[in-house]
Tab-separated table of C-alpha atoms in Angstrom:
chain	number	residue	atom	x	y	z
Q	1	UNK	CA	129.949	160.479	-12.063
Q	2	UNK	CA	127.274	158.368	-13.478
Q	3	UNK	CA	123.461	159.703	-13.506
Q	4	UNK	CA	120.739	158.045	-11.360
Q	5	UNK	CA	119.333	156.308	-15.038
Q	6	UNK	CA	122.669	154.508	-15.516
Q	7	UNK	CA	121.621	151.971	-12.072
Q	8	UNK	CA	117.858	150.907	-14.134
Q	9	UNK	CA	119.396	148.720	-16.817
Q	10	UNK	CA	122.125	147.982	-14.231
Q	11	UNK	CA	119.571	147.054	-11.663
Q	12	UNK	CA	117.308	145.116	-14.409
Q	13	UNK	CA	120.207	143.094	-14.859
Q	14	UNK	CA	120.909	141.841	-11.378
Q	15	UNK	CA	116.526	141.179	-10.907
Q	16	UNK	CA	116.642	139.153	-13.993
Q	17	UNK	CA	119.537	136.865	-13.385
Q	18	UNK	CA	118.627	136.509	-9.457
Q	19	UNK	CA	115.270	135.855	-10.555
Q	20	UNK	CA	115.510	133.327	-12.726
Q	21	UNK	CA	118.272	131.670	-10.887
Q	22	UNK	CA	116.037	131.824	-7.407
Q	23	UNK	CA	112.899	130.427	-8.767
Q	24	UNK	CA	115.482	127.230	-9.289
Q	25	UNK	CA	116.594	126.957	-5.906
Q	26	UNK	CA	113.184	126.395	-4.552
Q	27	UNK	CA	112.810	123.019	-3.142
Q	28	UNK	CA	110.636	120.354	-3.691
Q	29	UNK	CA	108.220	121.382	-6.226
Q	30	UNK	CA	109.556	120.134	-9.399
Q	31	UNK	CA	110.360	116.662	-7.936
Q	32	UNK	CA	106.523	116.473	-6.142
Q	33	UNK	CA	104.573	117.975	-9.140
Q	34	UNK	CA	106.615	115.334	-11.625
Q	35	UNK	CA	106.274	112.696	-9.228
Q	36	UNK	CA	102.479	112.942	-9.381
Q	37	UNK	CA	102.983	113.126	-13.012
Q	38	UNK	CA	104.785	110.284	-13.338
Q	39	UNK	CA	101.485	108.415	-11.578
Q	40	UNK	CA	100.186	108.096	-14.893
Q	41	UNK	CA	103.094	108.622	-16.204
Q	42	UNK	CA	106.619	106.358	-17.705
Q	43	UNK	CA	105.779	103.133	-16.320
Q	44	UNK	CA	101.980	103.666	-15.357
Q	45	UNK	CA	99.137	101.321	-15.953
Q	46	UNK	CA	96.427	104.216	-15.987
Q	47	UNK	CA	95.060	106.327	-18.728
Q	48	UNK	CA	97.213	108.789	-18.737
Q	49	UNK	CA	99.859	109.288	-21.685
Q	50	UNK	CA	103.357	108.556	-21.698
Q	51	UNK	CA	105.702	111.533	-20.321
Q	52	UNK	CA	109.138	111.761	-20.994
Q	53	UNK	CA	111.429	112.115	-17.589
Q	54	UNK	CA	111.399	114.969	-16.902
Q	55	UNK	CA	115.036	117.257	-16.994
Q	56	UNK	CA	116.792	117.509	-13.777
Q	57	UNK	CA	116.833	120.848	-12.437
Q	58	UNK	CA	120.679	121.733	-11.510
Q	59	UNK	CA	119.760	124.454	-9.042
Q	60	UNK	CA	117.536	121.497	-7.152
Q	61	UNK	CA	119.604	118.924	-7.517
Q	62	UNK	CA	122.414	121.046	-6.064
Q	63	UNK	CA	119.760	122.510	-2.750
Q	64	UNK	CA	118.346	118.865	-2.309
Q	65	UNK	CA	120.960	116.290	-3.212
Q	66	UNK	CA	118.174	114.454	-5.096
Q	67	UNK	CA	119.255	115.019	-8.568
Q	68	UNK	CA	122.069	113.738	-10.853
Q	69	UNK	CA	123.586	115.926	-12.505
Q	70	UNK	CA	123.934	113.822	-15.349
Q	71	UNK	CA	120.345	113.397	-15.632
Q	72	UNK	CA	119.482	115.573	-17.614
Q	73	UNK	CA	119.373	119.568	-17.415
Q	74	UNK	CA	116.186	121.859	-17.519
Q	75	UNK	CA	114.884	124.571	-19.624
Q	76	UNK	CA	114.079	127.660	-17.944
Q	77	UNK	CA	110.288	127.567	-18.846
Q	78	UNK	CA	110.260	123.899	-16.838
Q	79	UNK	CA	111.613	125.626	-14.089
Q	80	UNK	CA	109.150	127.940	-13.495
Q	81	UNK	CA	105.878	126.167	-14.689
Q	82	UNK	CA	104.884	124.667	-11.056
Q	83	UNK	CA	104.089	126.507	-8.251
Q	84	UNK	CA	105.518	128.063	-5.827
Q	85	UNK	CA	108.462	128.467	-8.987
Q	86	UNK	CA	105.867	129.997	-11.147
Q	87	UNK	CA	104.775	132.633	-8.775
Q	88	UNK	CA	108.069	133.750	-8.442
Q	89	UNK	CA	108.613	133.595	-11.795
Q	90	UNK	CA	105.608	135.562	-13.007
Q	91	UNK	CA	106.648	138.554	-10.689
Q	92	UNK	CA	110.600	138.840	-11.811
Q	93	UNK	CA	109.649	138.675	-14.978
Q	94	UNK	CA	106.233	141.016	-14.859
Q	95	UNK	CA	108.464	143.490	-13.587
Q	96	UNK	CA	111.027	142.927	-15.346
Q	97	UNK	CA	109.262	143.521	-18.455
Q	98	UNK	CA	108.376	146.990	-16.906
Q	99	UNK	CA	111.741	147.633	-16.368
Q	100	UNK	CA	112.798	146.706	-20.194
Q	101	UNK	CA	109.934	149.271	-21.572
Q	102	UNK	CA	111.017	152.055	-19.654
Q	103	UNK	CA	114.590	151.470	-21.023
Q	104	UNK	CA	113.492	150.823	-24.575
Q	105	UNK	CA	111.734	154.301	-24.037
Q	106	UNK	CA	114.321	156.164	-22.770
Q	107	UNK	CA	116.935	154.981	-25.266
Q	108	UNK	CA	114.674	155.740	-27.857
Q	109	UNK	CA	115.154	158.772	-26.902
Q	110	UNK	CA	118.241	159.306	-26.462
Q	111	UNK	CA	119.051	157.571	-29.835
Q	112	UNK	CA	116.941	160.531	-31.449
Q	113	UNK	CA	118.795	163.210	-29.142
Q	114	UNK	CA	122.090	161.427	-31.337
Q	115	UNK	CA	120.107	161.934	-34.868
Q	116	UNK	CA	118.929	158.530	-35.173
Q	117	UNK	CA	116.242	158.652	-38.281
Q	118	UNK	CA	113.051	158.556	-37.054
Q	119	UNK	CA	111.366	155.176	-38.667
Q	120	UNK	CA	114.197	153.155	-37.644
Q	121	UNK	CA	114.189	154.178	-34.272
Q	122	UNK	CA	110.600	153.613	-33.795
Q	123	UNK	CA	111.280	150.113	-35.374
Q	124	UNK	CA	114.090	149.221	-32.930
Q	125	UNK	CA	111.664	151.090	-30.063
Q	126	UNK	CA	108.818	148.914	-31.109
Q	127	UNK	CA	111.120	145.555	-31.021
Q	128	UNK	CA	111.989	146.071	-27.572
Q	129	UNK	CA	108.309	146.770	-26.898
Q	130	UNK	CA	107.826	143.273	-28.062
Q	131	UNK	CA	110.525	142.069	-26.034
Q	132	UNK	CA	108.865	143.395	-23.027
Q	133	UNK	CA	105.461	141.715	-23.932
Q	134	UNK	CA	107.400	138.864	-24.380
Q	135	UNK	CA	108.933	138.353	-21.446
Q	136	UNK	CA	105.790	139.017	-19.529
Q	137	UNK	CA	103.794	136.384	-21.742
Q	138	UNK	CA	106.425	133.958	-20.948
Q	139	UNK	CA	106.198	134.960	-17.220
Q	140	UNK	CA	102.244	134.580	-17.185
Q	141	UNK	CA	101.137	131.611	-19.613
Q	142	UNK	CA	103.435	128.548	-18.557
Q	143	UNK	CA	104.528	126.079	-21.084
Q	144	UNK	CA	102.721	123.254	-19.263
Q	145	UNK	CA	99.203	125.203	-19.004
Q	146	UNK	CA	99.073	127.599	-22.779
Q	147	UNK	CA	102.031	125.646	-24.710
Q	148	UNK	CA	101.053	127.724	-28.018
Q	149	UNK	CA	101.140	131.242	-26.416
Q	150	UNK	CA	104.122	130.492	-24.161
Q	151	UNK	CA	106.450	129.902	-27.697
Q	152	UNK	CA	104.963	133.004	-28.698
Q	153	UNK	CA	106.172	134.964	-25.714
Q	154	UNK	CA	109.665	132.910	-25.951
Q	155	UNK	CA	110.078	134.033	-29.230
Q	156	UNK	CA	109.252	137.619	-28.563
Q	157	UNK	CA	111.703	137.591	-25.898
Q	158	UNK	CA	114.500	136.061	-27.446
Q	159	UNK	CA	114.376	136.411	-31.106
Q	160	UNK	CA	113.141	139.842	-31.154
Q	161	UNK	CA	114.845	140.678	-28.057
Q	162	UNK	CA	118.402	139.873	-29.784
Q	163	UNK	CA	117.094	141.774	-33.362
Q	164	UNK	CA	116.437	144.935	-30.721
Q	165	UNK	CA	120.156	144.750	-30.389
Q	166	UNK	CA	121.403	144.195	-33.801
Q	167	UNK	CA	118.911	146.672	-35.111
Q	168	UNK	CA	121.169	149.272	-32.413
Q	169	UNK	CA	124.105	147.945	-33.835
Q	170	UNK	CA	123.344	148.705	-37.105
Q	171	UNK	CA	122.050	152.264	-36.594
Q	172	UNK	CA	124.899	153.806	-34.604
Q	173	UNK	CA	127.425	151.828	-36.694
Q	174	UNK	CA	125.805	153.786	-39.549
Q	175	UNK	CA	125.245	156.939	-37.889
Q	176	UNK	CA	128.839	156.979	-35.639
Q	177	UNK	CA	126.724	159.532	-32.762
Q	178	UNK	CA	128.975	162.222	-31.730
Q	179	UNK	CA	129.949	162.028	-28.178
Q	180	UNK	CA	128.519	158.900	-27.354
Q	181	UNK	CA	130.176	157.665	-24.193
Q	182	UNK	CA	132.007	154.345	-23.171
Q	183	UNK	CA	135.260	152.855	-23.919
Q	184	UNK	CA	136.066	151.773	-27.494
Q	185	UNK	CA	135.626	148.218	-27.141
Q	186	UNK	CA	131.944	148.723	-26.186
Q	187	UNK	CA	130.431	148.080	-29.442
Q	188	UNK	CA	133.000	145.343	-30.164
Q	189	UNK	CA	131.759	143.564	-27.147
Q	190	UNK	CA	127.794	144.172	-28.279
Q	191	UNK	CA	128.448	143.098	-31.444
Q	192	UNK	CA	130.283	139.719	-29.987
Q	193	UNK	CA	127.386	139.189	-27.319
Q	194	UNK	CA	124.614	139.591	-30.329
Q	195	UNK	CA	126.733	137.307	-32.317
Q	196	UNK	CA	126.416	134.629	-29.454
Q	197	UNK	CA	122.599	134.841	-29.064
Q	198	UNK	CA	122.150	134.285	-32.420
Q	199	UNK	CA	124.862	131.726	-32.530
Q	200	UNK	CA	123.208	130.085	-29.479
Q	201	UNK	CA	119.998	130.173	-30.644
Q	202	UNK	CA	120.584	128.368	-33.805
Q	203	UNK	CA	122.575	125.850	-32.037
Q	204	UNK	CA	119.560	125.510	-29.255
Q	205	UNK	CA	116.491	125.114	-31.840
Q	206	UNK	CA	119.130	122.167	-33.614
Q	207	UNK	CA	119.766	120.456	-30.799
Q	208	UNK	CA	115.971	120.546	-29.414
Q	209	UNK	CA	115.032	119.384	-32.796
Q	210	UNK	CA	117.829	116.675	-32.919
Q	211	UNK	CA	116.625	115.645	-29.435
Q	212	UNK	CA	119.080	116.768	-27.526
Q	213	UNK	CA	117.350	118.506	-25.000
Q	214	UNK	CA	119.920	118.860	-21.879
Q	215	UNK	CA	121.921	120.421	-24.337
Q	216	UNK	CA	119.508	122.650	-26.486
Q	217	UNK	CA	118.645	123.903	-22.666
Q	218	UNK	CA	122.137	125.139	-21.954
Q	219	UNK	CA	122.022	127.002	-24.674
Q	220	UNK	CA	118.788	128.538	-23.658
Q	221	UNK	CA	120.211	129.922	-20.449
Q	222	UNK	CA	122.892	131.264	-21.759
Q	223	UNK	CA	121.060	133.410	-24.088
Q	224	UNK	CA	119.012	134.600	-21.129
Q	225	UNK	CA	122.354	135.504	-19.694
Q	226	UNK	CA	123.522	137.270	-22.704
Q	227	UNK	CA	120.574	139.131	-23.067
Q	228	UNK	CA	120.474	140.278	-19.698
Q	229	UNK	CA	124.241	141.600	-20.019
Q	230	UNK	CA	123.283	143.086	-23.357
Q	231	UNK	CA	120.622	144.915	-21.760
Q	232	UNK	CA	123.053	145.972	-18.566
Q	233	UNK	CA	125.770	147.199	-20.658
Q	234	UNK	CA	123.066	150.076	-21.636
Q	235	UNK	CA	124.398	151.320	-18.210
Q	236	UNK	CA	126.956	153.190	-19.983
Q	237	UNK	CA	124.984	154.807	-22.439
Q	238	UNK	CA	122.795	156.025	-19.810
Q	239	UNK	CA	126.353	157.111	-17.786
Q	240	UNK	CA	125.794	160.508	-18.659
Q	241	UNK	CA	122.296	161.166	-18.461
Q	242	UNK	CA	121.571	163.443	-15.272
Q	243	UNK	CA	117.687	162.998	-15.771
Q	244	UNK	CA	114.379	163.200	-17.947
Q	245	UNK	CA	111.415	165.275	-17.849
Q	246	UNK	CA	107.872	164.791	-19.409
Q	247	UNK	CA	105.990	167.328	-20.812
Q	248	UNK	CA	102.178	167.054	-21.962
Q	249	UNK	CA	101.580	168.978	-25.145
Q	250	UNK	CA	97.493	170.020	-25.895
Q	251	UNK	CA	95.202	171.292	-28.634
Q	252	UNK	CA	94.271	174.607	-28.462
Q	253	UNK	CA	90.405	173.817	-28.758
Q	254	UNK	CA	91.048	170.247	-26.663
Q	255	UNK	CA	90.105	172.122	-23.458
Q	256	UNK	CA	86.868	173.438	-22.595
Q	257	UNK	CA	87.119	177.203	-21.542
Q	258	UNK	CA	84.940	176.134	-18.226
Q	259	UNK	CA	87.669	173.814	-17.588
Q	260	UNK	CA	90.839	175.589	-18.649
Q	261	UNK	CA	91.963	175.746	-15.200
Q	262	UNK	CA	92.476	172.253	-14.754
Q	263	UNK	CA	95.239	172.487	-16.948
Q	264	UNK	CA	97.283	173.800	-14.469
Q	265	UNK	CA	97.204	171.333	-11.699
């Protein structure tokens, strides 16, 4: 029977792809905020500067019957950069970002608990870290308000987000962990997922660059996905852990003896 830990990356998962996903399906924003764009926009006479039309949100087109498919198709950043689709996207991915720290932490570890030398498992800990910053700096500074930091947070999240993963590879394909649980075509399967992202995200920063950027978006979601199924296959790692405990360790002289017996509470 799997252990209570084995639902979090499980459960992190499920938020991330229902999050992004339901910040889509909200209606009306994206075609009111680029309709007041578009004021001094393609076609204006004002001041304002020319904007390119904008991609056509599937999820929208699909809720509203206002979009064309063939329009065009949106990155995830655009999805999420007016409200109310940025509040909702700020909070999946603010806790989501939680949720991919604790797991970093806790298969940190567990990689040690498998003999995983230390220094490289504080590097692959510390790459997850920075996919969890990521993800929240994408969540909080919205391509269309802080452009700069926003590609900062992307990259975070998905180019150091997919190293976290080949850096895992890498280690237990070096270390082959005794008794580490899950079928045989696991790794197989992590190793073809991580070959995807990186695949994907070649393809995606070609095709933006070409421009072709329906296309370069696709690609962009389907990292997200992969990602998020990388990070719920951890699931059966964590199949066989009943729990955790924390322990506080302190200095001898650290404690005043007027104060010892705080110690204990």
């Amino acid at each position: 029977m799997w252990g209570y830990l084995a639902v979090l990356p499980i459960f992190l998962a499920v938020w991330a792809m229902v999050g992004v996903w339901t910040m889509s399906l909200v209606p009306g924003c994206m075609g009111e905020r680029w309709e007041f764009l578009g004021r001094e926009g393609p076609g204006s006479r004002g001041p304002g500067p020319a904007l390119p039309a904008p991609p056509s949100s599937f999820a929208l087109a699909v809720s509203n019957k206002s979009v064309n498919l063939t329009d065009g198709f949106p990155y995830i950043s655009l999805c999420g950069s007016f409200p109310p689709q940025s509040c909702i996207f700020s909070q999946f991915l603010n806790v989501g970002a939680a949720m991919v720290a604790w797991i970093c932490i806790l298969r940190y570890l567990q990689l040690r608990e498998w003999g995983i030398p230390k220094f490289p498992n504080q590097l692959c800990l510390g790459m997850g870290l920075l996919c969890a910053l990521g993800a929240s700096i994408v969540g909080n500074f919205q391509q269309t308000n802080e452009h700069s930091t926003h590609l900062v947070g992307s990259f975070l999240a998905f180019v150091v987000g997919v190293a976290y993963f080949w850096n895992q590879l890498v280690l237990l394909h070096l270390a082959k962990p005794q008794g580490q649980p899950g079928a045989p075509w696991i790794e197989p399967l992590r190793l073809l997922l991580c070959g995807l992202c990186t695949v994907l995200m070649v393809t995606m920063v070609v095709l933006h660059l070409w421009p072709l950027r329906s296309a370069a978006a696709v690609c962009e979601w389907s990292i997200a996905m992969l990602l998020f199924t990388l990070f719920g296959l951890l699931a059966v790692d964590f199949s066989h852990l009943s729990g955790f405990a924390i322990s506080l360790r302190s200095r001898p002289t650290s404690c005043p003896p007027s104060a010892a017996h705080l110690a204990s509470l």
